[in-house]
Short mmCIF file of C-alpha atoms and ligand atoms in Angstrom, two decimals:
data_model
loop_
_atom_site.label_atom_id
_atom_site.label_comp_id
_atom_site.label_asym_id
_atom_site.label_seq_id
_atom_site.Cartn_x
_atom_site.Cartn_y
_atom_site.Cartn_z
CA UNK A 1 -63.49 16.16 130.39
CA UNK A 2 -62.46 19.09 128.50
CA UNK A 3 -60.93 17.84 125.23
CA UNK A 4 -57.58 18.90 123.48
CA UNK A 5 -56.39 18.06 120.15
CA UNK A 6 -52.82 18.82 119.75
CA UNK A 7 -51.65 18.68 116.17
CA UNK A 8 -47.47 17.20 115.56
CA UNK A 9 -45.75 15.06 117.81
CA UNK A 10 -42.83 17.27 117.69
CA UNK A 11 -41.21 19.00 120.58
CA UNK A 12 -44.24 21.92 120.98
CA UNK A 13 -46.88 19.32 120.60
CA UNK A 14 -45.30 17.09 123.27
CA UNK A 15 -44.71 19.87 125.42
CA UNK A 16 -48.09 21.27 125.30
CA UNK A 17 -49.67 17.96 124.87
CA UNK A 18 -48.28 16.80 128.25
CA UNK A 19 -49.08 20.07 130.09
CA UNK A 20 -52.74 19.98 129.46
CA UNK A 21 -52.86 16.18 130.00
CA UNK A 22 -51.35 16.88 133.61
CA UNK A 23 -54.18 19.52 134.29
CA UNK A 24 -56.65 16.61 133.82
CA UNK A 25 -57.77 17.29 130.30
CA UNK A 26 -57.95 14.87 127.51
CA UNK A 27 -55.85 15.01 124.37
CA UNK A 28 -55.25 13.22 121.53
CA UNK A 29 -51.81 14.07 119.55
CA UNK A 30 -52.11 13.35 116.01
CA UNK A 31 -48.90 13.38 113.63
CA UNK A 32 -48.58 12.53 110.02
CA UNK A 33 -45.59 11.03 110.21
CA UNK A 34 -44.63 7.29 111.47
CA UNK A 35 -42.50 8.59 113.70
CA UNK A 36 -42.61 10.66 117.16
CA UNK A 37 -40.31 13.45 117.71
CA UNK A 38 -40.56 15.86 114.50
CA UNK A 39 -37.44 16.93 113.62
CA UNK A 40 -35.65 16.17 116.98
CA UNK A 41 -36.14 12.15 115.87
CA UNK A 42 -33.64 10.01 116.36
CA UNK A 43 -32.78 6.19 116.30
CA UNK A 44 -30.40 3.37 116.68
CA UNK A 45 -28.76 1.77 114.29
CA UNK A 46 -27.73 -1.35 113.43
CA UNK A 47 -24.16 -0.87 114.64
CA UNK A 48 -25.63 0.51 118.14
CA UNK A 49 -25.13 4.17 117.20
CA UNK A 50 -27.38 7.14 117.26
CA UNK A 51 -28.61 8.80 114.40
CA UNK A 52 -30.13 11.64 114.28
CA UNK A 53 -33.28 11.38 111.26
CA UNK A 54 -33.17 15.36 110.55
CA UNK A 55 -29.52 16.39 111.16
CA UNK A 56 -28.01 17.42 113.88
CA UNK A 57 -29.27 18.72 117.19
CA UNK A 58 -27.97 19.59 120.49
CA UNK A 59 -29.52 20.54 123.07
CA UNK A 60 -28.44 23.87 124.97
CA UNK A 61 -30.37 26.62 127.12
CA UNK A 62 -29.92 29.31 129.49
CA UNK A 63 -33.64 28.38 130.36
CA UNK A 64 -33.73 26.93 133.75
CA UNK A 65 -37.35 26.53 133.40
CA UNK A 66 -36.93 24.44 130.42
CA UNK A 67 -34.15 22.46 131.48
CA UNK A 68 -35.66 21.78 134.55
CA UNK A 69 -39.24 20.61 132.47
CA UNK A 70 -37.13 18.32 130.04
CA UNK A 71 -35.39 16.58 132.74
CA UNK A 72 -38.41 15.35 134.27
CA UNK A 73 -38.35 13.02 131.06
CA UNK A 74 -34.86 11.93 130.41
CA UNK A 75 -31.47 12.22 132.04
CA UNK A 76 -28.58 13.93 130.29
CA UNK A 77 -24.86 13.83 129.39
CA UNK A 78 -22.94 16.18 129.35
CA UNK A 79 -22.06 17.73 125.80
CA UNK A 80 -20.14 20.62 124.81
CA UNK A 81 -20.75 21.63 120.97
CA UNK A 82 -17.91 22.03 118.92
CA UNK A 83 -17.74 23.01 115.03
CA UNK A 84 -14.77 23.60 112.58
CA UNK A 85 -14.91 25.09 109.06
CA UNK A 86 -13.08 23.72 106.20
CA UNK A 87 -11.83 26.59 104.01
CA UNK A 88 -10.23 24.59 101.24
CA UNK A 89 -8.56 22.15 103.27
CA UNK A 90 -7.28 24.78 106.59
CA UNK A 91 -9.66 23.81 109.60
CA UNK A 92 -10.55 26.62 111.92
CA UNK A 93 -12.63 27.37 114.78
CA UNK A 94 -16.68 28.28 113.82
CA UNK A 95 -17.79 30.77 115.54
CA UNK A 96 -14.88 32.30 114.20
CA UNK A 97 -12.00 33.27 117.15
CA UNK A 98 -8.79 34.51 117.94
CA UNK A 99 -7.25 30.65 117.13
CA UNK A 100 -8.55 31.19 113.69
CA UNK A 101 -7.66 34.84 113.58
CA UNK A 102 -3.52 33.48 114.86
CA UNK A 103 -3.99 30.24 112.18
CA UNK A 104 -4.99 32.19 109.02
CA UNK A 105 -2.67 36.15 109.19
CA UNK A 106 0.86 36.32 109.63
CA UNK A 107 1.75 36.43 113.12
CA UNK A 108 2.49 39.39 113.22
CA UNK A 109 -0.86 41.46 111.72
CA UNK A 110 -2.81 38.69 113.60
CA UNK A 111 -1.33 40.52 116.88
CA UNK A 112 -1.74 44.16 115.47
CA UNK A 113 -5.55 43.06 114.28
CA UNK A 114 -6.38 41.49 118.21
CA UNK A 115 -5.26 44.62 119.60
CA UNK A 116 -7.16 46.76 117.59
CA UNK A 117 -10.41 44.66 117.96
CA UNK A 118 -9.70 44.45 121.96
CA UNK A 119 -8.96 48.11 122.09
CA UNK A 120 -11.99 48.91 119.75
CA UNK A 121 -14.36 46.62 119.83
CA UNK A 122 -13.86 44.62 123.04
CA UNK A 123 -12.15 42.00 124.83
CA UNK A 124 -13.82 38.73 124.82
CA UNK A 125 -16.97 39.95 123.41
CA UNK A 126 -19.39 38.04 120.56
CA UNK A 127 -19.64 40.46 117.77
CA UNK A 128 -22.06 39.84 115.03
CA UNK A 129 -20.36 40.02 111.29
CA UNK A 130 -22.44 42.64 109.62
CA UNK A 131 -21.32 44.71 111.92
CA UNK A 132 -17.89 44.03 112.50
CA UNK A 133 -18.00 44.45 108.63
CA UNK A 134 -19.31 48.27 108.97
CA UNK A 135 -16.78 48.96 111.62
CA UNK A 136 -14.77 52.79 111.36
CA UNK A 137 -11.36 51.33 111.33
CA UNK A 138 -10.17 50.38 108.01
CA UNK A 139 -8.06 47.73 109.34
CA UNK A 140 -10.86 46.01 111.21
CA UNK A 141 -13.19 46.14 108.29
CA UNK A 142 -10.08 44.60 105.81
CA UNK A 143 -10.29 41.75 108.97
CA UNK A 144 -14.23 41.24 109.02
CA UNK A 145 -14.10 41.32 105.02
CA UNK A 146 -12.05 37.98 105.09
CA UNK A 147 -14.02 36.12 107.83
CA UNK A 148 -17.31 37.14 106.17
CA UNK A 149 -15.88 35.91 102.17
CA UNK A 150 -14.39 32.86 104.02
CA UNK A 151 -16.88 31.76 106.94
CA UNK A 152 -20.18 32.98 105.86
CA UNK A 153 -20.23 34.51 102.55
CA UNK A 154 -20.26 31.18 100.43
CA UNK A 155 -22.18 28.91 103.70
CA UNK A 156 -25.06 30.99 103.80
CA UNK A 157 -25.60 31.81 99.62
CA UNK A 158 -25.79 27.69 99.84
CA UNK A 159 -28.08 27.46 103.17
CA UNK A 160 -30.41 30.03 102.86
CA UNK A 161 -29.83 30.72 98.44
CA UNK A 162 -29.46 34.47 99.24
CA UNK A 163 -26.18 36.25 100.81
CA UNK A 164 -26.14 37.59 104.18
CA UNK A 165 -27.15 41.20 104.03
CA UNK A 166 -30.71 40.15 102.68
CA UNK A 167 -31.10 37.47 105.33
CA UNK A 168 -30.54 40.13 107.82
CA UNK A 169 -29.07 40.00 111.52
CA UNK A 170 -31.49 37.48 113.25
CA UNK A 171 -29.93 34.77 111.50
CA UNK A 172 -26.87 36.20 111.07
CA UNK A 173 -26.17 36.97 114.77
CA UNK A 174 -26.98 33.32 115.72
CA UNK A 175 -23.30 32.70 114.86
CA UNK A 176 -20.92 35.94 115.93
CA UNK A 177 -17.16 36.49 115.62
CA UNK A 178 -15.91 35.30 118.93
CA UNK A 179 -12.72 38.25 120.12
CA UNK A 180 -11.16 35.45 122.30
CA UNK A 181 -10.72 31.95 122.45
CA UNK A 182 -13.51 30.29 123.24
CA UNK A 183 -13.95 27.50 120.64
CA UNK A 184 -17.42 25.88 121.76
CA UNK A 185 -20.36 26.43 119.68
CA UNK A 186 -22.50 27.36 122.05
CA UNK A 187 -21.91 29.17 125.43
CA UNK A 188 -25.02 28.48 127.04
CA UNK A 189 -25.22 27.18 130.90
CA UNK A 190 -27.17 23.89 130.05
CA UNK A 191 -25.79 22.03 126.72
CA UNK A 192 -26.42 18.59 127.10
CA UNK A 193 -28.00 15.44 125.12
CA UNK A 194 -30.36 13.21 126.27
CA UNK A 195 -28.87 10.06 127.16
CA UNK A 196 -31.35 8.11 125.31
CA UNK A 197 -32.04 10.11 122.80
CA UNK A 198 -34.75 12.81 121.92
CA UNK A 199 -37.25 9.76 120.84
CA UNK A 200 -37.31 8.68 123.91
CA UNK A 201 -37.47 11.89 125.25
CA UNK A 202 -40.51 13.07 123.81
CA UNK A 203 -42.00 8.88 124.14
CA UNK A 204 -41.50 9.87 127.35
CA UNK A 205 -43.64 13.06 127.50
CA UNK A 206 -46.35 11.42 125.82
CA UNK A 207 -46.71 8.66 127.73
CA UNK A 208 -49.52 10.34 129.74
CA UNK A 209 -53.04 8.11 130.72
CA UNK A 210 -54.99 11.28 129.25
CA UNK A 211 -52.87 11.13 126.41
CA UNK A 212 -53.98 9.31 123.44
CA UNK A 213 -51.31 9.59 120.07
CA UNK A 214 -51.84 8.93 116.64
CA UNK A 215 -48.92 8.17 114.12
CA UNK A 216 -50.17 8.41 110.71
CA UNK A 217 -52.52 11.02 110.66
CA UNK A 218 -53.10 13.75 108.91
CA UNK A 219 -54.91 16.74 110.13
CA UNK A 220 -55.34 17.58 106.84
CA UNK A 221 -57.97 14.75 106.50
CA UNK A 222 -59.50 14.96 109.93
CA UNK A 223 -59.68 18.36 110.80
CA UNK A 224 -61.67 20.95 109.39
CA UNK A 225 -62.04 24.75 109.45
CA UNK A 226 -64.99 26.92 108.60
CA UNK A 227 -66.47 30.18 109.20
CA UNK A 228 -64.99 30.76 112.80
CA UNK A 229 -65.52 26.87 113.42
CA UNK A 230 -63.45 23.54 113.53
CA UNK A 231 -64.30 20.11 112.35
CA UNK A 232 -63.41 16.99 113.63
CA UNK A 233 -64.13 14.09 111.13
CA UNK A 234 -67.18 16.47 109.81
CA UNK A 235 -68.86 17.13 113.45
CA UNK A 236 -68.09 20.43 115.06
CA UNK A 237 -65.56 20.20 117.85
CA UNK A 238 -65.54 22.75 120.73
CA UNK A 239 -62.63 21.62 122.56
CA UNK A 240 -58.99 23.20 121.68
CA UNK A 241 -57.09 22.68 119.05
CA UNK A 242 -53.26 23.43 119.17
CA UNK A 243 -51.74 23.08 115.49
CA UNK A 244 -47.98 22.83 115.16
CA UNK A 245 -48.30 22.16 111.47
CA UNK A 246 -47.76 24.84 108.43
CA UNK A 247 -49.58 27.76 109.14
CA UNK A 248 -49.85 27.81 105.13
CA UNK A 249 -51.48 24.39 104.79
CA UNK A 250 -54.29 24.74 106.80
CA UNK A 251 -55.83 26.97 104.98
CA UNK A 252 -55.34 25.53 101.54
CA UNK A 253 -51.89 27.94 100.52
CA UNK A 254 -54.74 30.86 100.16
CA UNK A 255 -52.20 33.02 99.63
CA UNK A 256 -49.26 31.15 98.50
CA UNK A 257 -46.68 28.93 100.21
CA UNK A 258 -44.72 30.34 102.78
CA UNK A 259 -41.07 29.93 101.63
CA UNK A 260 -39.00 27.54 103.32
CA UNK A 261 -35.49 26.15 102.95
CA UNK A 262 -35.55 22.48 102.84
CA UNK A 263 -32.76 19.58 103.03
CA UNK A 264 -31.40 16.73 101.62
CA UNK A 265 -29.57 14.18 104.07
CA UNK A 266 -27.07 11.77 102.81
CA UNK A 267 -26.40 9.28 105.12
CA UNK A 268 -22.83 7.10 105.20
CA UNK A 269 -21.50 4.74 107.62
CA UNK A 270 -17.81 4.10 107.98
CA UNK A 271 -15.23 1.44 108.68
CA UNK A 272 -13.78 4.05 110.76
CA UNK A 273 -13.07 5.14 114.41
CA UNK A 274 -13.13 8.67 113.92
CA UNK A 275 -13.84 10.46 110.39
CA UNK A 276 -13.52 14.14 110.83
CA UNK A 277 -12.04 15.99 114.59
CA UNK A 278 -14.54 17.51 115.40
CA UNK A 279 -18.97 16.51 115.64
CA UNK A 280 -19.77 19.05 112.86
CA UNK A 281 -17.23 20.55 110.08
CA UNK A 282 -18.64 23.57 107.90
CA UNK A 283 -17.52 23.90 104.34
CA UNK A 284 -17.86 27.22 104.22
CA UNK A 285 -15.69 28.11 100.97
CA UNK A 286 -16.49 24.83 98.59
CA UNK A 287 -18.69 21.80 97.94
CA UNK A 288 -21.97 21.49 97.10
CA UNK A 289 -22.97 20.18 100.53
CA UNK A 290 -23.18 23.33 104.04
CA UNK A 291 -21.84 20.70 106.51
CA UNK A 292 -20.87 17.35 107.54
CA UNK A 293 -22.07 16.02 110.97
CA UNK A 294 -20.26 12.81 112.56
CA UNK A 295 -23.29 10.93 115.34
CA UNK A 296 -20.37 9.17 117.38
CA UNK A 297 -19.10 12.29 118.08
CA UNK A 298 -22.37 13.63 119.97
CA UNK A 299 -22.59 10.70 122.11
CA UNK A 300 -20.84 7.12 123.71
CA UNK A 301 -20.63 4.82 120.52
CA UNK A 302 -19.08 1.66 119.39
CA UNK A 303 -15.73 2.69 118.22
CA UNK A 304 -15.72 0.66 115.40
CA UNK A 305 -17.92 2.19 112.93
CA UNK A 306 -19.51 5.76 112.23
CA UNK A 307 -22.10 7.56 110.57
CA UNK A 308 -21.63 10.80 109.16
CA UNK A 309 -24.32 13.05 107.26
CA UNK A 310 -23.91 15.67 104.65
CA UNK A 311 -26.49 18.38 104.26
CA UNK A 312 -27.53 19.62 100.91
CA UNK A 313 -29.80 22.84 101.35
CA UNK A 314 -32.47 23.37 98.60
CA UNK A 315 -35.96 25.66 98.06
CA UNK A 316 -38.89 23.66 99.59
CA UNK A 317 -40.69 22.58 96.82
CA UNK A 318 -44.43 20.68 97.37
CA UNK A 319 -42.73 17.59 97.62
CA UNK A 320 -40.25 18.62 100.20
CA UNK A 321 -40.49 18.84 104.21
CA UNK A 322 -40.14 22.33 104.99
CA UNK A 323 -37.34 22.84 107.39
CA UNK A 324 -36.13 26.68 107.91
CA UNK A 325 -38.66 29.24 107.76
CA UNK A 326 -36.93 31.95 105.80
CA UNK A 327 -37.48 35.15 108.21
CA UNK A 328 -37.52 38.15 105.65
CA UNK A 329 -39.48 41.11 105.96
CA UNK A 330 -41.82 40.12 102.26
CA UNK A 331 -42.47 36.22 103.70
CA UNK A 332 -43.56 37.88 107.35
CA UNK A 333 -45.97 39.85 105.77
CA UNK A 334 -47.10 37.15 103.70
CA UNK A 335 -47.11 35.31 107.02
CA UNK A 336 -49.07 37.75 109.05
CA UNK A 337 -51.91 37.45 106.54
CA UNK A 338 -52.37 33.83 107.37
CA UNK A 339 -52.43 34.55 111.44
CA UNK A 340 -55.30 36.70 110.64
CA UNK A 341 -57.50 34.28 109.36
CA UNK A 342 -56.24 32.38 112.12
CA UNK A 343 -57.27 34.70 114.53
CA UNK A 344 -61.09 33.74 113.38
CA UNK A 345 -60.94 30.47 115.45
CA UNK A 346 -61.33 31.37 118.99
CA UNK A 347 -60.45 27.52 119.75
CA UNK A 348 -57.43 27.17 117.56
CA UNK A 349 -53.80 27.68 119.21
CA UNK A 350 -51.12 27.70 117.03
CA UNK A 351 -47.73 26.94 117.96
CA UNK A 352 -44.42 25.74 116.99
CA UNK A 353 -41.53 26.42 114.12
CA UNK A 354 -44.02 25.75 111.02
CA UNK A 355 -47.24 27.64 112.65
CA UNK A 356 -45.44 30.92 114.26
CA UNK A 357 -43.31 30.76 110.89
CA UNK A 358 -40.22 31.28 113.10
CA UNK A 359 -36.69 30.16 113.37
CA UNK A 360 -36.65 28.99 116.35
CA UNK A 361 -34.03 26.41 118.79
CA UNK A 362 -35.36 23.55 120.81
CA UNK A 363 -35.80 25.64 123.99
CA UNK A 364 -37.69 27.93 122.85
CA UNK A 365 -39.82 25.84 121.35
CA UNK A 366 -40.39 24.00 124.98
CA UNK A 367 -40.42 27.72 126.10
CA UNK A 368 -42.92 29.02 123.80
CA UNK A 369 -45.29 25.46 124.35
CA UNK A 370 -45.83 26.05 128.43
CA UNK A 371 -46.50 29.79 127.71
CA UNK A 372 -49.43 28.45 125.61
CA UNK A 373 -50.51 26.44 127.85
CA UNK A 374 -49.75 29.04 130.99
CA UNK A 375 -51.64 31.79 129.43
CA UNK A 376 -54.57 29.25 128.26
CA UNK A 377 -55.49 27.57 131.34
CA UNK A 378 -58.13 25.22 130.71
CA UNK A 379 -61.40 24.63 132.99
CA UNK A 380 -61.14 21.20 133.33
CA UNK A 381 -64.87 20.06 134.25
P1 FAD B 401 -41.45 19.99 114.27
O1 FAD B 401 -40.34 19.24 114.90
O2 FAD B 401 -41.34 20.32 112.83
O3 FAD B 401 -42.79 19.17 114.51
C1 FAD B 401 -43.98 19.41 113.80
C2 FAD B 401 -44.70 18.08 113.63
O4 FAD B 401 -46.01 18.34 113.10
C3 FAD B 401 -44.02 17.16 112.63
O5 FAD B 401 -43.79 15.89 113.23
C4 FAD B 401 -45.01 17.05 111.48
O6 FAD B 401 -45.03 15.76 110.88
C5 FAD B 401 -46.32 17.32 112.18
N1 FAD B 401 -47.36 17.83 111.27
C6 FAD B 401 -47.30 18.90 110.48
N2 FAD B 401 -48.45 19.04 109.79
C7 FAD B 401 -49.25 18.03 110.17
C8 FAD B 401 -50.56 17.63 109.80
N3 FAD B 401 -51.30 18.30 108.90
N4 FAD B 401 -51.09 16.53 110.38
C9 FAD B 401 -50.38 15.82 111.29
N5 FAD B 401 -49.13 16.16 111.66
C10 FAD B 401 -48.58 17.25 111.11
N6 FAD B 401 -32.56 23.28 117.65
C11 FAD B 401 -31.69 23.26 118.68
O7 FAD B 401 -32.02 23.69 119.80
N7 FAD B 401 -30.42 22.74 118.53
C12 FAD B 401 -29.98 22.23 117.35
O8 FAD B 401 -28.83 21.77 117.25
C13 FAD B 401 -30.89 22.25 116.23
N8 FAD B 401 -30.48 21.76 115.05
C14 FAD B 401 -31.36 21.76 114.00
C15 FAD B 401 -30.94 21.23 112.80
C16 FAD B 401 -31.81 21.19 111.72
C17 FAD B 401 -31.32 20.59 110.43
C18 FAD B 401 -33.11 21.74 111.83
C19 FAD B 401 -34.04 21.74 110.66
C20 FAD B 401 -33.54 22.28 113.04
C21 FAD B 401 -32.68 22.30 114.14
N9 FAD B 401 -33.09 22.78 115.39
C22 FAD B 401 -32.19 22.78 116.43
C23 FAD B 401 -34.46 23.30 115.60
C24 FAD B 401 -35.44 22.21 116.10
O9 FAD B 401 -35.53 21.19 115.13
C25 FAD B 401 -36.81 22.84 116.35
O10 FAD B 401 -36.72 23.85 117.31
C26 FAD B 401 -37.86 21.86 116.82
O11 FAD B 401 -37.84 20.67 116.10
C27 FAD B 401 -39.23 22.51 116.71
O12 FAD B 401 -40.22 21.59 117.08
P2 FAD B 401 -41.73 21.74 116.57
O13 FAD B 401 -42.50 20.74 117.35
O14 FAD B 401 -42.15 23.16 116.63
O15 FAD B 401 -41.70 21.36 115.01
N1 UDP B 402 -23.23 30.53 109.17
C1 UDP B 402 -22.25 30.69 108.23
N2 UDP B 402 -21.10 29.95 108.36
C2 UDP B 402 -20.92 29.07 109.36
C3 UDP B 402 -21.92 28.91 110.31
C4 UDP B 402 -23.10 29.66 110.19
O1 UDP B 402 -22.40 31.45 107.30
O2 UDP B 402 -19.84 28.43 109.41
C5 UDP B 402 -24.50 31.33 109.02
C6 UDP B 402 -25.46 30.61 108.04
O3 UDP B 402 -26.20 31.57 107.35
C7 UDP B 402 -26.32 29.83 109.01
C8 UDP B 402 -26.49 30.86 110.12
O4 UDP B 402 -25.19 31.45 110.24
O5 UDP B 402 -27.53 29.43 108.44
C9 UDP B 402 -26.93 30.30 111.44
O6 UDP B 402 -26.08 29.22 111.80
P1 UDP B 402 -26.58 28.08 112.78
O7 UDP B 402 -25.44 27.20 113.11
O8 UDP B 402 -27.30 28.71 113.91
O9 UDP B 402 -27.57 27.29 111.84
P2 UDP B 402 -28.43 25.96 112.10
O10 UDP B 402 -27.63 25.06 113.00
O11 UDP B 402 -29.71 26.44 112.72
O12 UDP B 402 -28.60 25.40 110.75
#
């Protein structure tokens, strides 16, 4: 039987983990952690609520292919994604919209400013900040000034430690200036959570009789890599191995760690039906925390209690768990030097947020795990 070794039991290693195990190889998923899932972990409570381990995620995809593969392993409710930022106190619609736009000017430059944006820009179209912030009409750039010093300016200095322009548009355009008023986070055609939670999910996925999975384990310990050749608990091991761990790590930080942004969570449950209106609010002009995130909100919960989490963004440090790859063009190179001595292992397929170095949502992790496994199609003796 041709033998896999799949490296994190997070959403890539499940994904690929399962697809080989269906082709009738056998694979053993080691992860480090006590836990299944990677970040996407989540568990109830002692009040009956879900909590979600590494903040908050929500599932949405234009993917059909990846909806479609994740349904196979859990059913779904519905969820639409809804986020408000906090600017000392005023709540307004994030991605920033024409509510906001209406709620924060006078109402009579808030008209003048739609117009021009609808004449010049577009009606109903997502517009990304930096460049609504470069626009030719002076009025329109006086506009974009004030949503960038009041939505992102402040958010992202504390998220990522450095202001937008040196982050640069693939982060920045995650999250455009909305010219209408849509007021969901998201506008994909599948947003939905799994209605037993992505622990479950991924359980699930696992649950496989060619799949074996170690909690516990570090790769670190077992597996080995030398001059073009990998090491399994010291004997050489021809089979496949898919790493979704850092990139960095496995080859000792030879040239430095790969910067990350990492988090603090500070958990709180309340005496309260509700604490905040909507699942997520941004404090995008004060506080030390980005956001706050309230569970009940993302799913049915007992209405008696609730948990809320504030996220405190911080450098990843060796002590910390490395969360956002930080996609500038000095760590990429830094990055691409690593892939190259990765490149040395014909048998070694890496994969995921913390081996590709990339910034990446939930689908495309699922998407980017079956075109691994599509393009690498195993000879299963
Ligand atoms: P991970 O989940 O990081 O899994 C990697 C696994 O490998 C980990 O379990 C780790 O313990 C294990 N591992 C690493 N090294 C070793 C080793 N040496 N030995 C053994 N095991 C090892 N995406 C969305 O689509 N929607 C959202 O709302 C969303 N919100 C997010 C919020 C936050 C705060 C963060 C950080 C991310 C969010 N994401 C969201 C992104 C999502 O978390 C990722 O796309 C997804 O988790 C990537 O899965 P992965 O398997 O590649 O990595
Ligand atoms: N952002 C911001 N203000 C907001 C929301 C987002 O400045 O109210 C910026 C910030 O830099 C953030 C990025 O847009 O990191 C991407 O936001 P997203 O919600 O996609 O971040 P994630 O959920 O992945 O943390």
């Amino acid at each position: 039987m041709k033998k896999v070794i799949v490296v994190g039991a997070g959403l890539s290693g499940a994904t690929v983990a399962r697809l080989y195990a269906e082709d009738g190889a056998d694979v053993l998923v080691m992860d480090r952690r006590a836990t299944l899932g990677g970040n996407v972990h989540d568990y109830v409570d002692k009040n009956g609520i879900t909590v979600q381990t590494y903040g908050p995620h929500i599932f949405h995809t234009n993917k059909r292919q990846v909806f479609d593969f994740l349904s196979r392993f859990t059913e779904w409710e519905k969820y639409e994604h809804k986020v408000l930022a906090n600017l000392n106190g005023q709540l307004v619609p994030v991605p920033f919209n024409l509510t906001g736009l209406y709620q924060l000017f006078p109402k009579e430059k808030a008209k003048r400013i739609n117009d021009l944006l609808v004449a010049q820009v577009g009606e109903g179209v997502k517009v990304p900040i930096l460049s609504l912030k470069s626009h030719e009409n002076a009025e329109i750039r006086e506009f974009a000034q004030f949503v960038y010093d009041n939505i992102f300016y402040k958010y992202t200095k504390k998220q990522w430690g450095m202001p937008p322009e040196a982050l640069g548009e693939q982060v920045m355009n995650r999250v455009p200036v909305y010219l209408s008023y849509e007021d969901r986070y998201f506008t994909d055609e599948f947003q939905y959570m799994p209605k037993n939670g992505f622990t479950a999910l991924v359980e699930k996925m696992l649950c496989h009789p060619n799949i074996t999975t170690k909690l516990c384990t570090d790769a670190s310990k077992a597996i080995a890599l030398k001059d073009g050749k990998i090491y399994l608990d010291g004997r050489a091991f021809d089979g496949t191995v898919i790493y979704t761990g850092r990139i960095d790590e496995l080859f000792s930080y030879r040239f430095g760690a790969l910067p990350y942004r990492s988090l603090k969570f500070k958990f709180i449950t309340k005496n309260l039906t509700s604490y905040q209106p909507s699942a997520v609010v941004n404090y995008t002009t004060d506080k030390r925390f980005t956001r706050i995130s309230e569970f009940t909100k993302f799913t049915c919960s007992p209405k008696n209690k609730t948990v809320i989490v504030k996220e405190f963004s911080r450098a990843c440090g060796k002590k910390s768990e490395p969360y956002y790859p930080i996609p500038i063009e000095q760590n990429l190179a830094q990055y691409a030097k690593y892939k190259i001595l990765a490149n040395g292992y014909a048998n070694l397929k890496l994969l995921g947020r913390l081996a590709n170095y990339k910034y990446v949502n939930m689908d495309v992790a699922v998407e980017d795990a079956i075109a691994l496994h599509d393009n690498n199609p195993l000879i299963v003796e």
